[in-house]
Tab-separated table of C-alpha atoms in Angstrom:
chain	number	residue	atom	x	y	z
A	17	UNK	CA	0.000	0.000	0.000
A	18	UNK	CA	1.216	3.445	-0.884
A	19	UNK	CA	1.459	5.391	2.345
A	20	UNK	CA	2.841	8.494	0.619
A	21	UNK	CA	1.297	9.602	-2.636
A	22	UNK	CA	2.283	12.214	-5.170
A	23	UNK	CA	-0.628	12.201	-7.559
A	24	UNK	CA	0.866	14.488	-10.179
A	25	UNK	CA	3.553	12.674	-12.192
A	26	UNK	CA	4.649	15.934	-13.791
A	27	UNK	CA	4.247	19.697	-13.594
A	28	UNK	CA	5.244	22.395	-16.060
A	29	UNK	CA	5.692	26.005	-14.909
A	30	UNK	CA	6.911	29.210	-16.487
A	31	UNK	CA	10.105	30.732	-15.117
A	32	UNK	CA	9.377	33.295	-12.415
A	33	UNK	CA	5.998	31.810	-11.500
A	34	UNK	CA	5.117	29.680	-8.480
A	35	UNK	CA	5.523	25.897	-8.523
A	36	UNK	CA	3.281	23.932	-6.170
A	37	UNK	CA	3.986	20.259	-5.610
A	38	UNK	CA	1.559	18.211	-3.587
A	39	UNK	CA	1.827	15.139	-1.430
A	40	UNK	CA	-0.713	13.092	0.568
A	41	UNK	CA	-0.080	10.504	3.246
A	42	UNK	CA	-2.200	7.922	4.981
A	43	UNK	CA	-0.213	6.818	8.028
A	44	UNK	CA	-1.092	8.832	11.135
A	45	UNK	CA	2.196	7.775	12.747
A	46	UNK	CA	4.196	9.979	10.373
A	47	UNK	CA	5.504	13.023	12.212
A	48	UNK	CA	8.358	14.254	10.052
A	49	UNK	CA	8.164	15.137	6.389
A	50	UNK	CA	10.879	15.913	3.884
A	51	UNK	CA	11.262	16.982	0.286
A	52	UNK	CA	14.142	15.739	-1.815
A	53	UNK	CA	15.197	16.900	-5.256
A	54	UNK	CA	16.809	14.562	-7.755
A	55	UNK	CA	18.623	15.265	-11.011
A	56	UNK	CA	19.253	12.450	-13.522
A	57	UNK	CA	22.233	10.239	-12.687
A	58	UNK	CA	22.512	11.759	-9.209
A	59	UNK	CA	21.213	10.758	-5.812
A	60	UNK	CA	18.392	12.674	-4.123
A	61	UNK	CA	19.460	15.790	-2.250
A	62	UNK	CA	17.624	17.109	0.781
A	63	UNK	CA	15.640	20.274	0.171
A	64	UNK	CA	13.483	21.106	3.156
A	65	UNK	CA	11.644	19.372	5.998
A	66	UNK	CA	8.857	19.988	8.470
A	67	UNK	CA	7.930	18.479	11.797
A	68	UNK	CA	4.312	17.657	12.558
A	69	UNK	CA	4.281	20.266	15.332
A	70	UNK	CA	4.518	22.986	12.686
A	71	UNK	CA	2.325	23.883	9.745
A	72	UNK	CA	4.856	25.857	7.734
A	73	UNK	CA	8.589	25.944	7.206
A	74	UNK	CA	10.401	28.333	4.933
A	75	UNK	CA	13.909	28.305	3.468
A	76	UNK	CA	14.625	30.924	0.853
A	77	UNK	CA	12.507	30.282	-2.226
A	78	UNK	CA	11.154	27.038	-0.768
A	79	UNK	CA	8.219	26.747	1.632
A	80	UNK	CA	6.582	23.569	2.855
A	81	UNK	CA	3.048	23.611	4.237
A	82	UNK	CA	1.592	20.817	6.340
A	83	UNK	CA	-2.111	20.208	6.877
A	84	UNK	CA	-2.303	17.376	9.427
A	85	UNK	CA	-6.065	17.096	9.444
A	86	UNK	CA	-6.059	16.540	5.688
A	87	UNK	CA	-2.840	14.501	5.785
A	88	UNK	CA	-1.516	16.725	3.051
A	89	UNK	CA	1.644	18.680	2.457
A	90	UNK	CA	2.799	20.902	-0.324
A	91	UNK	CA	6.045	22.433	-1.507
A	92	UNK	CA	5.976	25.948	-2.930
A	93	UNK	CA	8.850	27.270	-5.013
A	94	UNK	CA	8.778	31.008	-5.631
A	95	UNK	CA	10.033	32.206	-8.031
A	96	UNK	CA	10.665	29.097	-10.095
A	97	UNK	CA	13.942	28.940	-11.993
A	98	UNK	CA	15.050	26.672	-14.870
A	99	UNK	CA	17.603	25.062	-12.531
A	100	UNK	CA	14.705	23.834	-10.400
A	101	UNK	CA	13.766	21.382	-13.146
A	102	UNK	CA	14.179	17.980	-11.504
A	103	UNK	CA	12.233	15.165	-9.895
A	104	UNK	CA	10.850	16.060	-6.478
A	105	UNK	CA	10.193	13.345	-3.920
A	106	UNK	CA	8.053	13.716	-0.852
A	107	UNK	CA	9.076	11.502	2.077
A	108	UNK	CA	7.784	10.806	5.560
A	109	UNK	CA	9.050	9.137	8.698
A	110	UNK	CA	7.770	8.279	12.147
A	111	UNK	CA	9.630	8.681	15.416
A	112	UNK	CA	8.151	5.441	16.745
A	113	UNK	CA	11.011	3.066	17.453
A	114	UNK	CA	9.948	0.398	14.975
A	115	UNK	CA	10.230	2.854	12.122
A	116	UNK	CA	13.816	3.784	12.916
A	117	UNK	CA	15.352	6.005	10.275
A	118	UNK	CA	13.205	4.603	7.503
A	119	UNK	CA	11.823	7.138	5.059
A	120	UNK	CA	8.731	6.298	3.045
A	121	UNK	CA	8.812	8.000	-0.338
A	122	UNK	CA	6.226	9.046	-2.859
A	123	UNK	CA	6.656	8.187	-6.531
A	124	UNK	CA	7.956	11.653	-7.385
A	125	UNK	CA	6.836	14.605	-9.483
A	126	UNK	CA	8.827	15.784	-12.487
A	127	UNK	CA	9.007	19.566	-12.456
A	128	UNK	CA	9.863	21.389	-15.674
A	129	UNK	CA	10.476	25.125	-15.463
A	130	UNK	CA	10.308	26.746	-18.873
A	131	UNK	CA	12.350	29.847	-19.637
B	27	UNK	CA	33.569	16.406	4.255
B	28	UNK	CA	33.191	13.683	1.638
B	29	UNK	CA	29.662	12.626	0.798
B	30	UNK	CA	28.196	9.147	0.508
B	31	UNK	CA	30.192	7.125	-2.008
B	32	UNK	CA	28.736	4.220	-3.938
B	33	UNK	CA	30.585	1.844	-6.212
B	34	UNK	CA	30.311	0.864	-8.934
B	35	UNK	CA	28.190	3.504	-10.718
B	36	UNK	CA	26.984	1.090	-13.385
B	37	UNK	CA	26.663	-2.678	-13.553
B	38	UNK	CA	25.408	-5.036	-16.211
B	39	UNK	CA	24.610	-8.584	-15.188
B	40	UNK	CA	22.661	-11.494	-16.603
B	41	UNK	CA	19.778	-13.364	-15.043
B	42	UNK	CA	20.820	-15.828	-12.381
B	43	UNK	CA	24.037	-14.063	-11.478
B	44	UNK	CA	24.679	-12.379	-8.176
B	45	UNK	CA	25.933	-8.871	-7.513
B	46	UNK	CA	27.513	-6.919	-4.659
B	47	UNK	CA	27.193	-3.166	-4.299
B	48	UNK	CA	29.289	-1.054	-1.978
B	49	UNK	CA	28.593	2.072	0.039
B	50	UNK	CA	30.844	4.285	2.146
B	51	UNK	CA	28.861	6.633	4.406
B	52	UNK	CA	29.722	10.149	5.431
B	53	UNK	CA	32.441	10.130	8.071
B	54	UNK	CA	30.886	9.816	11.520
B	55	UNK	CA	27.603	8.413	10.235
B	56	UNK	CA	26.787	5.026	11.700
B	57	UNK	CA	23.504	4.279	9.951
B	58	UNK	CA	23.401	3.092	6.358
B	59	UNK	CA	20.130	2.490	4.511
B	60	UNK	CA	19.545	1.024	1.080
B	61	UNK	CA	16.753	1.948	-1.318
B	62	UNK	CA	15.677	0.676	-4.711
B	63	UNK	CA	14.385	3.152	-7.283
B	64	UNK	CA	12.459	1.990	-10.324
B	65	UNK	CA	10.637	4.251	-12.812
B	66	UNK	CA	7.311	5.402	-11.416
B	67	UNK	CA	7.802	3.606	-8.099
B	68	UNK	CA	9.682	6.124	-6.054
B	69	UNK	CA	12.246	4.830	-3.625
B	70	UNK	CA	11.516	1.539	-1.906
B	71	UNK	CA	13.221	0.831	1.406
B	72	UNK	CA	15.373	-2.293	1.464
B	73	UNK	CA	17.074	-2.282	4.862
B	74	UNK	CA	19.001	-0.244	7.390
B	75	UNK	CA	22.187	-1.138	9.200
B	76	UNK	CA	23.518	0.415	12.376
B	77	UNK	CA	26.622	-0.702	14.256
B	78	UNK	CA	26.954	-3.771	12.029
B	79	UNK	CA	23.398	-4.920	12.813
B	80	UNK	CA	20.355	-4.873	10.582
B	81	UNK	CA	17.969	-2.587	12.398
B	82	UNK	CA	15.087	-2.402	9.963
B	83	UNK	CA	13.989	-4.309	6.893
B	84	UNK	CA	11.637	-3.601	3.997
B	85	UNK	CA	9.447	-6.000	2.024
B	86	UNK	CA	11.969	-7.526	-0.328
B	87	UNK	CA	12.696	-11.234	-0.870
B	88	UNK	CA	15.569	-12.959	0.869
B	89	UNK	CA	17.651	-12.700	-2.320
B	90	UNK	CA	18.403	-9.161	-1.150
B	91	UNK	CA	20.831	-9.048	1.738
B	92	UNK	CA	23.329	-6.684	3.223
B	93	UNK	CA	25.958	-6.232	5.840
B	94	UNK	CA	27.837	-3.474	7.578
B	95	UNK	CA	31.448	-3.434	8.643
B	96	UNK	CA	33.038	-1.972	11.754
B	97	UNK	CA	34.002	1.185	9.835
B	98	UNK	CA	30.300	1.658	8.918
B	99	UNK	CA	30.870	0.814	5.266
B	100	UNK	CA	28.084	-1.337	3.900
B	101	UNK	CA	27.559	-3.835	1.123
B	102	UNK	CA	24.371	-5.017	-0.474
B	103	UNK	CA	24.099	-8.357	-2.239
B	104	UNK	CA	21.460	-9.589	-4.647
B	105	UNK	CA	21.570	-13.263	-5.548
B	106	UNK	CA	19.925	-15.074	-8.446
B	107	UNK	CA	19.242	-11.860	-10.324
B	108	UNK	CA	15.932	-11.393	-12.101
B	109	UNK	CA	15.052	-8.967	-14.895
B	110	UNK	CA	12.875	-7.030	-12.444
B	111	UNK	CA	15.900	-6.270	-10.270
B	112	UNK	CA	17.046	-3.728	-12.858
B	113	UNK	CA	16.959	-0.470	-10.943
B	114	UNK	CA	18.940	2.330	-9.381
B	115	UNK	CA	20.158	1.247	-5.959
B	116	UNK	CA	20.711	4.113	-3.580
B	117	UNK	CA	22.580	4.136	-0.333
B	118	UNK	CA	21.927	6.753	2.330
B	119	UNK	CA	23.664	7.531	5.580
B	120	UNK	CA	22.823	9.356	8.781
B	121	UNK	CA	24.030	9.550	12.363
B	122	UNK	CA	21.452	6.920	13.256
B	123	UNK	CA	20.042	8.641	16.305
B	124	UNK	CA	16.525	7.319	16.691
B	125	UNK	CA	15.718	9.875	19.365
B	126	UNK	CA	15.493	12.650	16.787
B	127	UNK	CA	14.128	13.006	13.296
B	128	UNK	CA	16.986	12.717	10.865
B	129	UNK	CA	17.377	13.486	7.207
B	130	UNK	CA	19.236	11.008	5.069
B	131	UNK	CA	22.180	11.847	2.831
B	132	UNK	CA	22.191	9.879	-0.407
B	133	UNK	CA	24.915	8.660	-2.681
B	134	UNK	CA	24.684	8.879	-6.476
B	135	UNK	CA	23.553	5.286	-6.713
B	136	UNK	CA	24.482	2.169	-8.631
B	137	UNK	CA	22.517	1.622	-11.829
B	138	UNK	CA	22.033	-2.123	-12.207
B	139	UNK	CA	20.858	-3.593	-15.497
B	140	UNK	CA	19.923	-7.268	-15.624
B	141	UNK	CA	19.832	-8.776	-19.113
């Protein structure tokens, strides 16, 4: 069963506009959420994270919003730049001991920023 | 500080063979996790090692195994390769502190093709 879902396989945005990537989860045990960015032939690199005690975290052009009641999070990139074109993965983890350091990933969203 | 190093970058094997992948974590990191990435499937958790012990395991058959050495380096082995094992295998490291939420640092991966 897919506990973390990214329902949009791809997204195309004009340079300078906002990119919004969405992610839904089903497991109520998840209390830490991360976004990773991946270029072809490279490993995923950490972008931004949010703890379940917050509903927003901002880092430069990147903001993550968490809606616990809806089990939904989103990543906003403003303004979008061509270098942001990559695959974006949403991931979640739970601090319960049996989960350890395991991250559960979504299938990814391909973001294309057109210049 | 050197990042997570995975070798080899590319591998071509035939069905029935076995393969060993290697991962050197970031210095000081004691947890090493392995993930499989296939197109459209996101990253699937294989297992996590900490202090030479498997601490967590995903839902993969017994053909997938791993180990960790005293210097925290890890190897992953896949026996009796099947066509469906063709994937990008990613290694990630972290301090391994279960008391806090941790982000994982990924290597560039090993692209395995099974013919």
